[in-house]
CSV table of C-alpha atoms and ligand atoms in Angstrom, one decimal:
chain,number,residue,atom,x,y,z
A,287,UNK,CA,-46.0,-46.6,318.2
A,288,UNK,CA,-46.8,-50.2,320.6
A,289,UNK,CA,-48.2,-47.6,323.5
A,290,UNK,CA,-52.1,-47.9,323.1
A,291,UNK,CA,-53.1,-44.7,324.9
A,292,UNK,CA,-50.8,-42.7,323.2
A,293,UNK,CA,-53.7,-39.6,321.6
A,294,UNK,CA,-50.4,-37.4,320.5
A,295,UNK,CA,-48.1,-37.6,318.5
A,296,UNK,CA,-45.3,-34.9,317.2
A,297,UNK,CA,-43.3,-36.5,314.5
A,298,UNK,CA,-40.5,-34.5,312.6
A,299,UNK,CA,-40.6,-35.0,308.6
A,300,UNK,CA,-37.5,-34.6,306.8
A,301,UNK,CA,-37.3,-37.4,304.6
A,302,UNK,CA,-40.1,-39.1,302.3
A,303,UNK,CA,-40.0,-42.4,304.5
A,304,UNK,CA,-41.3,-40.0,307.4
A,305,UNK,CA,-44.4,-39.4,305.3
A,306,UNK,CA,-45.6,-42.9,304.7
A,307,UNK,CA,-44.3,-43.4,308.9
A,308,UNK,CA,-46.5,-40.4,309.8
A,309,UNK,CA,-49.6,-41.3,308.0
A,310,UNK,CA,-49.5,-44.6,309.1
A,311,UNK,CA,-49.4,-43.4,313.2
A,312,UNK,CA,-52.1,-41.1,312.2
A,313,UNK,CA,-54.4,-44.2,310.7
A,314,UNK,CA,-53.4,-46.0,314.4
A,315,UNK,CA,-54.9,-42.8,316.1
A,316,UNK,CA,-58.1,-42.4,314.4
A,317,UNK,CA,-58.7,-46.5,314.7
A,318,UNK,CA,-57.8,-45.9,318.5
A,319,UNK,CA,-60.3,-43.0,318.1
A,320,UNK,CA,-63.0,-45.3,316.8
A,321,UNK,CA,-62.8,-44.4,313.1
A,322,UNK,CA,-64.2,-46.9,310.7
A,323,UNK,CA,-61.6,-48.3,308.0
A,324,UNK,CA,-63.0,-46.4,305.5
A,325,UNK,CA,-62.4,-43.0,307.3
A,326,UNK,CA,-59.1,-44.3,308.7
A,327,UNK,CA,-57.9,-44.6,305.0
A,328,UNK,CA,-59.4,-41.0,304.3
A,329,UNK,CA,-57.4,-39.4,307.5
A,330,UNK,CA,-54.1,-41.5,306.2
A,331,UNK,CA,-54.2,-39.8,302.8
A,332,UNK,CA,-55.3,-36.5,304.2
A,333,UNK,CA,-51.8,-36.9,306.2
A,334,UNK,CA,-49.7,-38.2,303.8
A,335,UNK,CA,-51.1,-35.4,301.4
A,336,UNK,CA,-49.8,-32.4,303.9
A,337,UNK,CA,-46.8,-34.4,305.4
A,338,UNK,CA,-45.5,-34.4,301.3
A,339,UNK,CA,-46.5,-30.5,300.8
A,340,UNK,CA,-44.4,-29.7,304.1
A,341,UNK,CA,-41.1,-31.8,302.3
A,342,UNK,CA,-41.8,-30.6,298.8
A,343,UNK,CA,-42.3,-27.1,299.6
A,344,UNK,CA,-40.1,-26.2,303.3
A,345,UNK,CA,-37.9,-29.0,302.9
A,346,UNK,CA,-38.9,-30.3,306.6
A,347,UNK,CA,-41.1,-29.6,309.4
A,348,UNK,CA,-42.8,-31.6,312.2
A,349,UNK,CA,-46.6,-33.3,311.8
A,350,UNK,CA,-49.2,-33.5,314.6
A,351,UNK,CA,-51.7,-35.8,314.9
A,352,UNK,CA,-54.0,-36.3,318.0
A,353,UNK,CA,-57.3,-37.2,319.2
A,354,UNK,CA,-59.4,-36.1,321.6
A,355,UNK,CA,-62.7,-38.2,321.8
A,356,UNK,CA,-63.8,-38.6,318.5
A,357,UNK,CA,-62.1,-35.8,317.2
A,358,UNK,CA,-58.9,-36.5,315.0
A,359,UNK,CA,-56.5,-32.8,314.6
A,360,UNK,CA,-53.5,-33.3,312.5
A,361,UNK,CA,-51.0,-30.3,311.9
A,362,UNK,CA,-48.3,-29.5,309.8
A,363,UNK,CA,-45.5,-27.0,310.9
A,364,UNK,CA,-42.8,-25.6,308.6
A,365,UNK,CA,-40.8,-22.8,308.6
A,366,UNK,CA,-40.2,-22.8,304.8
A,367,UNK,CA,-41.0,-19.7,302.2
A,368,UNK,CA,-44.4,-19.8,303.3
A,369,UNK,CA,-47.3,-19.0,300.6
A,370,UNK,CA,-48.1,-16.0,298.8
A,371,UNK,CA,-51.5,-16.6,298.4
A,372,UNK,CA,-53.5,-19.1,300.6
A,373,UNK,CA,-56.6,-19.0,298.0
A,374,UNK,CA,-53.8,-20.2,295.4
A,375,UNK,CA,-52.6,-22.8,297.8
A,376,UNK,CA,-55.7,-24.5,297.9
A,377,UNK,CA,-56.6,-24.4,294.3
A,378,UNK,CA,-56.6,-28.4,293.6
A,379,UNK,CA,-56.1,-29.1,289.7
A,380,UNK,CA,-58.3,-26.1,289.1
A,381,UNK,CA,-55.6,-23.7,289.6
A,382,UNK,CA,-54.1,-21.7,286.6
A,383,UNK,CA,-51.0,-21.0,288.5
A,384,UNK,CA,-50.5,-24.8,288.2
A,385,UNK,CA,-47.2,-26.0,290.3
A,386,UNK,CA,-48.0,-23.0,292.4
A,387,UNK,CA,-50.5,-24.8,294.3
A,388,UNK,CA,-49.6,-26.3,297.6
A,389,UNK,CA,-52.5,-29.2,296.6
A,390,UNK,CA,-54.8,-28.7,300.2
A,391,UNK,CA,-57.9,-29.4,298.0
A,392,UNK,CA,-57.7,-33.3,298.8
A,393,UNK,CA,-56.9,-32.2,302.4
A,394,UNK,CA,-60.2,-30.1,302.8
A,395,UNK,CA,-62.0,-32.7,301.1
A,396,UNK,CA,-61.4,-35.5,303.5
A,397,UNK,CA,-61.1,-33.4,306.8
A,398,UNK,CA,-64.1,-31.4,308.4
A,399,UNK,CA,-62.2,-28.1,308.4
A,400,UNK,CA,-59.0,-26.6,307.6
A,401,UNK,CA,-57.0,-23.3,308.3
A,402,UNK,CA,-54.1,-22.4,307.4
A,403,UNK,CA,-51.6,-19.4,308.3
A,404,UNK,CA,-48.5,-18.9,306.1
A,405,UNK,CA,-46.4,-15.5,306.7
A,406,UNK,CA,-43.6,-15.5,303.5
A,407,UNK,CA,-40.1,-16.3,304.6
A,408,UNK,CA,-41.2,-17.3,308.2
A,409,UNK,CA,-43.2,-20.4,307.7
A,410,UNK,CA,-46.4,-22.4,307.2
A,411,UNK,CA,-49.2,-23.9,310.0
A,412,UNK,CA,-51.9,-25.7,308.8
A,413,UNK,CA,-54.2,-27.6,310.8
A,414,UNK,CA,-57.1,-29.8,310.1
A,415,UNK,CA,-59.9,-31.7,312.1
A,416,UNK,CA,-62.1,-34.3,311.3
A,417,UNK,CA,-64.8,-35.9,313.9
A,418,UNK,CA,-65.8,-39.5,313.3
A,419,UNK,CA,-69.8,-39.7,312.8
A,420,UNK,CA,-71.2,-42.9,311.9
A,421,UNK,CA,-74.2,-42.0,309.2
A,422,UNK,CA,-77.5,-44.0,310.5
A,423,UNK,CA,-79.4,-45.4,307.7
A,424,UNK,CA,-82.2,-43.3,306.5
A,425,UNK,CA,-86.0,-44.6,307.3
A,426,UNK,CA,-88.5,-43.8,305.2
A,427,UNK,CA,-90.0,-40.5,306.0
A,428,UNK,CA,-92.7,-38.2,305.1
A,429,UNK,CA,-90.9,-36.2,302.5
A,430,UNK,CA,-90.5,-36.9,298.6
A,431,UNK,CA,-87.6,-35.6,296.8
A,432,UNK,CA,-86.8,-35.1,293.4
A,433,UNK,CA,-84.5,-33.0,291.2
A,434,UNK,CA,-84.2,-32.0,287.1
A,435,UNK,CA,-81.2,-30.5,285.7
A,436,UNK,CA,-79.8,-30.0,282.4
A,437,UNK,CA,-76.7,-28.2,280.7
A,438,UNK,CA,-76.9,-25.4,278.9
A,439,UNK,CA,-78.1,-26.4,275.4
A,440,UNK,CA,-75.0,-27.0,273.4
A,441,UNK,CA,-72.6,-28.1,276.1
A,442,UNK,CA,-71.5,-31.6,277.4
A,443,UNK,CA,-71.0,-30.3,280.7
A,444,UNK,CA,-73.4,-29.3,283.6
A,445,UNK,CA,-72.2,-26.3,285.5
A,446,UNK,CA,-75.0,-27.0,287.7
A,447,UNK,CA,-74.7,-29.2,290.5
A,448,UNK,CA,-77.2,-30.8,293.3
A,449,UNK,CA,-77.1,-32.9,296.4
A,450,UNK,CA,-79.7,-35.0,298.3
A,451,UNK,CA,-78.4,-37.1,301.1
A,452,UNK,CA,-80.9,-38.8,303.6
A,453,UNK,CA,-79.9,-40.5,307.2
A,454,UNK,CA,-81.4,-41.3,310.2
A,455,UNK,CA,-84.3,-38.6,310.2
A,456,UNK,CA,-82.5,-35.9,308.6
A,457,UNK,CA,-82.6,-34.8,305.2
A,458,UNK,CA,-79.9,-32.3,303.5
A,459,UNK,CA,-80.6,-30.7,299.8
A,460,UNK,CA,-78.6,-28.5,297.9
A,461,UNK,CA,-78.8,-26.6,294.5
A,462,UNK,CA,-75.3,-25.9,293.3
A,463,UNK,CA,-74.3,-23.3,290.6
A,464,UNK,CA,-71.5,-22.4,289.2
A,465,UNK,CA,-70.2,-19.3,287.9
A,466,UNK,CA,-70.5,-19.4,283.9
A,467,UNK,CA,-71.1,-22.6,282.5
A,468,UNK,CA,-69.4,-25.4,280.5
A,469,UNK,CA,-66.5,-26.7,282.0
A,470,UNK,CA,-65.1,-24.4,284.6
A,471,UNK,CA,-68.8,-23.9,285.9
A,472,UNK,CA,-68.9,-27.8,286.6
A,473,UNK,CA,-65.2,-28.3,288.0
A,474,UNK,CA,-66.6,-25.0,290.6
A,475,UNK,CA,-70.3,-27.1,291.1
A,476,UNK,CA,-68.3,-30.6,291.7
A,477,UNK,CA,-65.9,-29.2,294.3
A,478,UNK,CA,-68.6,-28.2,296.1
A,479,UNK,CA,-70.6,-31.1,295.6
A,480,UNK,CA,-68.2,-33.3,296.5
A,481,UNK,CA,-67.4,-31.2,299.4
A,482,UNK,CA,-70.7,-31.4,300.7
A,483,UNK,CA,-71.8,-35.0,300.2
A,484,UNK,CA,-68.8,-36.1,302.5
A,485,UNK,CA,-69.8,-33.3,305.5
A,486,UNK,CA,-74.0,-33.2,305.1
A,487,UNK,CA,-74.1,-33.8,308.7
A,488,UNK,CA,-71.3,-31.0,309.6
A,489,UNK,CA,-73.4,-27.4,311.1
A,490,UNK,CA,-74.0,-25.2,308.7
A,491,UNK,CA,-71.6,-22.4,308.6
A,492,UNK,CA,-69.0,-25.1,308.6
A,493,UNK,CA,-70.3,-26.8,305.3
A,494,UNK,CA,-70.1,-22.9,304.1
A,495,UNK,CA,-66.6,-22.7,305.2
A,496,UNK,CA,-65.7,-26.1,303.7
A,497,UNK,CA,-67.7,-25.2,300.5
A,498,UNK,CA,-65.6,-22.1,300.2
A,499,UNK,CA,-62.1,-23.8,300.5
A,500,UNK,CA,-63.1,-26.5,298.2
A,501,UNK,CA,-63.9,-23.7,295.5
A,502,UNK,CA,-61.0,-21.6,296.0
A,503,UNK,CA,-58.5,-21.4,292.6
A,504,UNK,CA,-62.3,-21.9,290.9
A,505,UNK,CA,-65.0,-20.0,289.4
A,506,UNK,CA,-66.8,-20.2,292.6
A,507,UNK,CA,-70.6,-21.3,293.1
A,508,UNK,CA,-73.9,-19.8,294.4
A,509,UNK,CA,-75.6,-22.4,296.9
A,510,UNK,CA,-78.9,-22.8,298.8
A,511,UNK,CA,-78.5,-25.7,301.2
A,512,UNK,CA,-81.7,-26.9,303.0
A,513,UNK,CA,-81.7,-29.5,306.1
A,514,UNK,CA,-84.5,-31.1,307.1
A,515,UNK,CA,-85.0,-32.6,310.7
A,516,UNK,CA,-88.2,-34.7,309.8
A,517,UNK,CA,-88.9,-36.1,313.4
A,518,UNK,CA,-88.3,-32.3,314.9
A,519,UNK,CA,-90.6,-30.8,311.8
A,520,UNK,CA,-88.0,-28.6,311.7
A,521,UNK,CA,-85.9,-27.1,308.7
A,522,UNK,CA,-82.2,-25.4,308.6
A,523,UNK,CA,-81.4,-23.1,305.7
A,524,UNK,CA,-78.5,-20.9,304.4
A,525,UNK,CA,-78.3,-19.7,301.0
A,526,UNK,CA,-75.2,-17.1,299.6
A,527,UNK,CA,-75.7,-16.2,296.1
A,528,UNK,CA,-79.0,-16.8,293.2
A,529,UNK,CA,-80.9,-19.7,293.9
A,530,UNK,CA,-83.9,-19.5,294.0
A,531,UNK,CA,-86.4,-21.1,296.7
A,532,UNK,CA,-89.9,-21.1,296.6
A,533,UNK,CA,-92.2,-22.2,300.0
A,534,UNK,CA,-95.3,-23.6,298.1
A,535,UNK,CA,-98.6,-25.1,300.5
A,536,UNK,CA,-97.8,-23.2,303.6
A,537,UNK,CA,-100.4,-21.1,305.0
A,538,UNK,CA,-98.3,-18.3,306.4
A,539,UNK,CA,-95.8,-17.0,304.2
A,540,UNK,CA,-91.7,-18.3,304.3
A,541,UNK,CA,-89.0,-16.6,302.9
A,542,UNK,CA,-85.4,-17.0,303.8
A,543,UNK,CA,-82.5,-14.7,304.2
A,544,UNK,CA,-79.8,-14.9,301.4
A,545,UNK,CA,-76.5,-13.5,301.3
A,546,UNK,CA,-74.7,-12.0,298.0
A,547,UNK,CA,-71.7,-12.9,297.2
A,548,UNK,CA,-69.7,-16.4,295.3
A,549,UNK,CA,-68.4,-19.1,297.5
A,550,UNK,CA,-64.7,-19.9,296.7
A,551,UNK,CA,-64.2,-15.9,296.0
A,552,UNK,CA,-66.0,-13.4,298.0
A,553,UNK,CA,-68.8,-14.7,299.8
A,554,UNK,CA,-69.7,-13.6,303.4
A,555,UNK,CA,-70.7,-16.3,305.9
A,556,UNK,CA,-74.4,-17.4,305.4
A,557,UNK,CA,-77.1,-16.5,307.4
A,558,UNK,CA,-78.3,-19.5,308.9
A,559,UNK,CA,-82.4,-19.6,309.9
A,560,UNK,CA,-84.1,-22.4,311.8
A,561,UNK,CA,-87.6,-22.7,311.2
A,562,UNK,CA,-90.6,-24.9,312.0
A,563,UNK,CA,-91.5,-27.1,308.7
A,564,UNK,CA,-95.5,-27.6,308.1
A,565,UNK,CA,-96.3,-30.8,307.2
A,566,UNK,CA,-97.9,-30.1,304.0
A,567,UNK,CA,-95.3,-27.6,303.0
A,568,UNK,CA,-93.4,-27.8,299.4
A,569,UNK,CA,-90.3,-26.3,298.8
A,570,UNK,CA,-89.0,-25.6,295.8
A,571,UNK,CA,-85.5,-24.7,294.8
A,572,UNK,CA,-83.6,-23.7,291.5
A,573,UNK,CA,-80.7,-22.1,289.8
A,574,UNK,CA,-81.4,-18.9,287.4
A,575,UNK,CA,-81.3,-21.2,284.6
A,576,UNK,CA,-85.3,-21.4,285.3
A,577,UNK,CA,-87.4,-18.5,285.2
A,578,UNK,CA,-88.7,-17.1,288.6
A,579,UNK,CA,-92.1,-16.3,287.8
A,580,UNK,CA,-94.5,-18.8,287.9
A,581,UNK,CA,-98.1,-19.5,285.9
A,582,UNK,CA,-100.9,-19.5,288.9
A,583,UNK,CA,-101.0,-23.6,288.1
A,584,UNK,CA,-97.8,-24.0,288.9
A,585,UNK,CA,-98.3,-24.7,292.7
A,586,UNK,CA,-101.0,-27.0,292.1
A,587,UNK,CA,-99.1,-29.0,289.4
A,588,UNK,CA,-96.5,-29.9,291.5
A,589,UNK,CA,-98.9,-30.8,293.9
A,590,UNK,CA,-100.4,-33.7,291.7
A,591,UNK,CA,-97.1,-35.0,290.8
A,592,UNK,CA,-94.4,-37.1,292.3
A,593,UNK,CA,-91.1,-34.5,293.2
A,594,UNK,CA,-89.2,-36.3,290.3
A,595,UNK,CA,-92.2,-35.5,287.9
A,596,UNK,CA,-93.0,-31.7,289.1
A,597,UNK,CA,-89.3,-31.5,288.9
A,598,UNK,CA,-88.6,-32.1,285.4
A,599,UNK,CA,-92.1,-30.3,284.3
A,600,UNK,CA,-91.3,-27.2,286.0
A,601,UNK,CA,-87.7,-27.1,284.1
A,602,UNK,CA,-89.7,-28.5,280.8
A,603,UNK,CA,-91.8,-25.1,281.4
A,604,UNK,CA,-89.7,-22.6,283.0
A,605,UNK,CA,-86.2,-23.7,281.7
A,606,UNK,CA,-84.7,-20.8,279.8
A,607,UNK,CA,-82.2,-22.7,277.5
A,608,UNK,CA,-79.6,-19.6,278.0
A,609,UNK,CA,-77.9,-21.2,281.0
A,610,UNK,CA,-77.3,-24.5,282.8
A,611,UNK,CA,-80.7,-25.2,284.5
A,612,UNK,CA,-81.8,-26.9,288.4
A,613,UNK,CA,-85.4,-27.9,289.6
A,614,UNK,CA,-85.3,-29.8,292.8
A,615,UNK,CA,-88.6,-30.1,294.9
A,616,UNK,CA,-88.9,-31.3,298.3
A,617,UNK,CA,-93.0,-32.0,299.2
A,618,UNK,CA,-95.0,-34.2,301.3
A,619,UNK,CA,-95.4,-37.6,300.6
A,620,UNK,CA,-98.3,-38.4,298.3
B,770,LIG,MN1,-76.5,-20.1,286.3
């Protein structure tokens, strides 16, 4: 491929050379597209991942790859068996039905968001897009952050599962649980953590969707995900499932809407709020691991301590020791 403005490419792949030939026009593309190396790499494997699926499983097919801006799309085409179940497909190492699965995980992963349509005996389509965005740094803002979190007693494994990622203004935090606990409750909590550390910056119902695929063939997970625009004052938030979150040092009331449901099995799409954040506001969120009901002290200890500290006293206090167990606390800066 010399011709730089080529954007599109349809290549057909029939033998293995034509995956490692397809993922590296894709890489050419998204450098073109003004990828960094890093996420050029990520959009190679993410091709060379479904350009191998489409051999092993149809035989042959054709791959896609274009950008438009900075907006990557790569597509596979076969007209194979097709798949029986799409939620098994995308099962990645979790999956009981083991060979089965046609191993999208690693492609959801690295790729903003996926679809696929399979119809048996007629074929496969799956098509993935990923839009290059460059992470500022994070300045020092007005908000401290701090989490606790523990196993259940007796188990190596945290089926819990948290994220705090800071750029530019913004701040995202998460409290991840999943279903059960001991191992399959962590391999559920670290698909979607891993999941939603890459895409933190990604609107909302998107990280849902993502979440969802990336917890497919798992236990699933409950999830309250809060975004913080610090120069706006402003805060995003979706939660499906039982985590808890608590709006401590607000004069008026907050409460959020959550959805039932478990990601990666049954859950609905959030319901996504946008409110204005008061300054002096503390919010507090946790997995059912930690009682909900609260001494009348509670709010004003956390108040005198540092996130990390009010944190880890509130799961000292409230932890129940029957479950995997998640403080985090967002509150001013003292
Ligand atoms: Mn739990």
């Amino acid at each position: 491929m010399s011709d730089e403005a080529v954007q599109w490419l349809t290549s057909p792949v029939e033998v293995p050379a034509d995956v490692l030939i397809v993922s590296a026009d894709a890489e050419l593309i998204a450098q073109r597209a003004g990828f960094s190396e890093h996420e050029c790499a990520e959009l190679r494997l993410a091709v060379r991942e479904l350009a191998s699926n489409l051999l092993r499983h149809a035989g042959s097919g054709t791959m896609t790859v274009s950008a438009d801006g900075s907006c990557v799309t790569i597509e596979s085409v076969d007209h194979g068996p097709g798949i029986a179940s799409v939620n098994e497909a995308v099962a990645d190492g979790f999956s009981t039905a083991g060979s089965l699965g046609y191993g999208l995980g690693t492609v959801n992963r690295l790729m903003d968001e996926v679809s696929i349509t399979s119809a048996l005996g007629k074929g496969t389509t799956v098509r993935a897009h990923r839009t290059h965005r460059e992470l500022e740094p994070a300045v020092r803002g007005p908000l401290d952050i701090g989490v606790a979190t523990m196993p259940k007693p007796g188990f190596a494994e945290n089926g819990d599962g948290y994220v705090i990622r800071m750029w530019g203004s913004t701040a995202l935090v998460a409290v991840i649980d999943g279903v059960g606990h001991g191992a399959p409750a962590h391999a559920a909590a670290q698909a979607a953590r891993v999941y939603l550390e890459a895409h933190a910056d990604i609107p909302m119902e998107a990280i849902f969707r993502g979440v969802g695929v990336a917890c497919r063939g798992t236990r699933g997970v409950v999830m309250a995900v809060a975004r913080f625009d610090r120069q706006a004052g402003s805060l995003e938030f979706a939660s499906v499932g039982n985590i808890e979150s608590h709006v401590l040092g607000t004069r008026t009331p907050m409460s959020f809407i959550v959805r039932r449901g478990i990601i990666g099995v049954n859950a609905p799409d959030p319901k996504v709020s946008t409110s204005r954040w008061p300054s002096g506001g503390t919010l507090v969120l946790h997995s059912d691991g930690v009682a909900s009901h609260w001494d009348d002290d509670a709010a004003a200890t956390i108040a005198s301590l540092s996130a990390t500290a009010g944190a880890r006293e509130l799961l000292v206090r409230y932890g129940k020791l029957m479950d995997d167990a998640t403080v985090l606390v967002v509150k001013p800066r003292g």
